């Protein structure tokens, strides 16, 4: 691999939020595919030690600008400096519960960031745009729990989810008025795991909201026990079912999405589900964790959490057929990698 600063200049991809959990793994995949990611991140929801991890994996630290994506003037300088071939827009808040408590924080940052980047993309004619969307746009699916991209969307259960739905609508309107502007919405299911090297992974600030970081933090002794939110759901074991996708597989989907945009010169507005197609219950996740790590997890059943969807998993055939994307890791791999990362974090912090 070439030193990052010598990599091809016509292959620059803007990665907003590239120091975050999914962003950092995507940086690795992009560089492996020959692109030069230009990261914009102000580290408000990530930690600078991600740079050390990326350096260990890549042999060099990626180009990074410490900026708020809502800052139009500062972002414009970035668009003037580089000739971007495409944009992957990750930078956004993502905590469901916090968004209920503080909706304006979410609308202002998630929508403000998106419109700022879109305005500049149009002004500087960067016409290939990949948006971090979420399966939250489907809400609680009626009937079949395996959703396709055509499954009707329903009201998201949080302001966070609403920002994803509104984000997709904004991009639809922008694409409609600018046919050269090509858009892919990647609807992520539940990202889990860490890079197999354990040099990068998820680093929740404060108490984790998501299941797997809470599992690994409990196992390492940061919490007394995990609370399973509800055991009386209409599922085989009474706990909620999700489609857990390894973060490296999710990252590789972004490279495939860019390739799809680059090879298609027609107007494009497409959504793709990025999941494994397999639903796993919370109790199953715990069993897998205990079996794969040999660590006994302390857990209790608690009350249901407000706004939780009972069961959802992806039909990702469209991604396989059109993007030529498929996950290569299993949930067992993801759990092992998440655990290796949790242990590695002891060295970092
Ligand atoms: N859970 C627990 N205990 C915990 C944490 C989570 O029982 O301590 C349960 C939740 O109640 C849920 C399941 O584990 O049933 C998964 O919860 P996560 O918080 O890990 O994930 P969610 O499915 O709630 O949310 C994820 C993403 C969101 C996205 C959403 C779409 O975090 O960004 O999927 O469904 F919007």
GROMACS .gro file of N, CA and C and ligand atoms in nm, residues 94 134-136 160 190 209-211 214 226-229 240 242 244 282 305 308, ligand 1:
model
   96
   94UNK      N    1  -2.669   0.948   1.736
   94UNK     CA    2  -2.734   0.819   1.711
   94UNK      C    3  -2.797   0.753   1.833
  134UNK      N    4  -3.095   0.389   0.818
  134UNK     CA    5  -3.113   0.289   0.922
  134UNK      C    6  -3.242   0.212   0.899
  135UNK      N    7  -3.244   0.089   0.948
  135UNK     CA    8  -3.367   0.011   0.940
  135UNK      C    9  -3.475   0.071   1.029
  136UNK      N   10  -3.438   0.170   1.107
  136UNK     CA   11  -3.538   0.238   1.189
  136UNK      C   12  -3.647   0.303   1.101
  160UNK      N   13  -3.447   1.049   1.670
  160UNK     CA   14  -3.330   1.000   1.596
  160UNK      C   15  -3.375   0.930   1.467
  190UNK      N   16  -2.832  -0.385   1.272
  190UNK     CA   17  -2.763  -0.354   1.398
  190UNK      C   18  -2.613  -0.380   1.388
  209UNK      N   19  -2.581   0.240   2.514
  209UNK     CA   20  -2.723   0.214   2.489
  209UNK      C   21  -2.742   0.081   2.418
  210UNK      N   22  -2.644   0.043   2.339
  210UNK     CA   23  -2.661  -0.074   2.253
  210UNK      C   24  -2.623  -0.203   2.326
  211UNK      N   25  -2.678  -0.311   2.278
  211UNK     CA   26  -2.667  -0.438   2.349
  211UNK      C   27  -2.523  -0.489   2.361
  214UNK      N   28  -2.277  -0.324   2.588
  214UNK     CA   29  -2.315  -0.344   2.729
  214UNK      C   30  -2.277  -0.484   2.775
  226UNK      N   31  -2.607  -0.706   3.308
  226UNK     CA   32  -2.683  -0.655   3.193
  226UNK      C   33  -2.831  -0.669   3.226
  227UNK      N   34  -2.910  -0.569   3.191
  227UNK     CA   35  -3.055  -0.583   3.202
  227UNK      C   36  -3.110  -0.611   3.063
  228UNK      N   37  -3.184  -0.719   3.051
  228UNK     CA   38  -3.254  -0.748   2.926
  228UNK      C   39  -3.389  -0.678   2.933
  229UNK      N   40  -3.410  -0.590   2.838
  229UNK     CA   41  -3.532  -0.508   2.843
  229UNK      C   42  -3.653  -0.586   2.789
  240UNK      N   43  -3.646  -0.953   2.233
  240UNK     CA   44  -3.652  -0.890   2.100
  240UNK      C   45  -3.550  -0.951   2.003
  242UNK      N   46  -3.318  -0.901   1.652
  242UNK     CA   47  -3.255  -0.804   1.563
  242UNK      C   48  -3.164  -0.877   1.463
  244UNK      N   49  -2.804  -0.864   1.348
  244UNK     CA   50  -2.674  -0.808   1.389
  244UNK      C   51  -2.574  -0.827   1.275
  282UNK      N   52  -3.211  -1.159   2.199
  282UNK     CA   53  -3.113  -1.113   2.299
  282UNK      C   54  -3.057  -1.233   2.376
  305UNK      N   55  -3.809  -0.161   2.724
  305UNK     CA   56  -3.759  -0.026   2.698
  305UNK      C   57  -3.855   0.042   2.601
  308UNK      N   58  -3.893   0.018   2.171
  308UNK     CA   59  -3.824  -0.095   2.106
  308UNK      C   60  -3.915  -0.166   2.006
  350LIG     N1   61  -3.105  -0.425   2.494
  350LIG     C1   62  -3.115  -0.478   2.620
  350LIG     N2   63  -3.031  -0.430   2.716
  350LIG     C2   64  -2.940  -0.332   2.691
  350LIG     C3   65  -2.930  -0.279   2.561
  350LIG     C4   66  -3.016  -0.326   2.465
  350LIG     O1   67  -3.196  -0.566   2.648
  350LIG     O2   68  -2.869  -0.293   2.784
  350LIG     C5   69  -3.196  -0.476   2.391
  350LIG     C6   70  -3.288  -0.369   2.333
  350LIG     O3   71  -3.400  -0.349   2.415
  350LIG     C7   72  -3.318  -0.430   2.196
  350LIG     C8   73  -3.191  -0.506   2.160
  350LIG     O4   74  -3.121  -0.524   2.282
  350LIG     O5   75  -3.424  -0.519   2.207
  350LIG     C9   76  -3.102  -0.428   2.066
  350LIG     O6   77  -3.086  -0.299   2.120
  350LIG     P1   78  -2.980  -0.193   2.065
  350LIG     O7   79  -2.995  -0.070   2.148
  350LIG     O8   80  -2.845  -0.255   2.057
  350LIG     O9   81  -3.027  -0.170   1.917
  350LIG     P2   82  -3.165  -0.111   1.861
  350LIG    O10   83  -3.221  -0.219   1.775
  350LIG    O11   84  -3.252  -0.056   1.965
  350LIG    O12   85  -3.114   0.014   1.783
  350LIG    C10   86  -3.038  -0.004   1.671
  350LIG    C11   87  -2.947   0.115   1.651
  350LIG    C12   88  -3.025   0.236   1.613
  350LIG    C13   89  -3.123   0.205   1.504
  350LIG    C14   90  -3.209   0.088   1.540
  350LIG    C15   91  -3.304   0.051   1.432
  350LIG    O13   92  -2.873   0.142   1.768
  350LIG    O14   93  -2.933   0.332   1.569
  350LIG    O15   94  -3.125  -0.021   1.564
  350LIG    O16   95  -3.389  -0.053   1.473
  350LIG     F1   96  -3.203   0.309   1.479
   0.00000   0.00000   0.00000
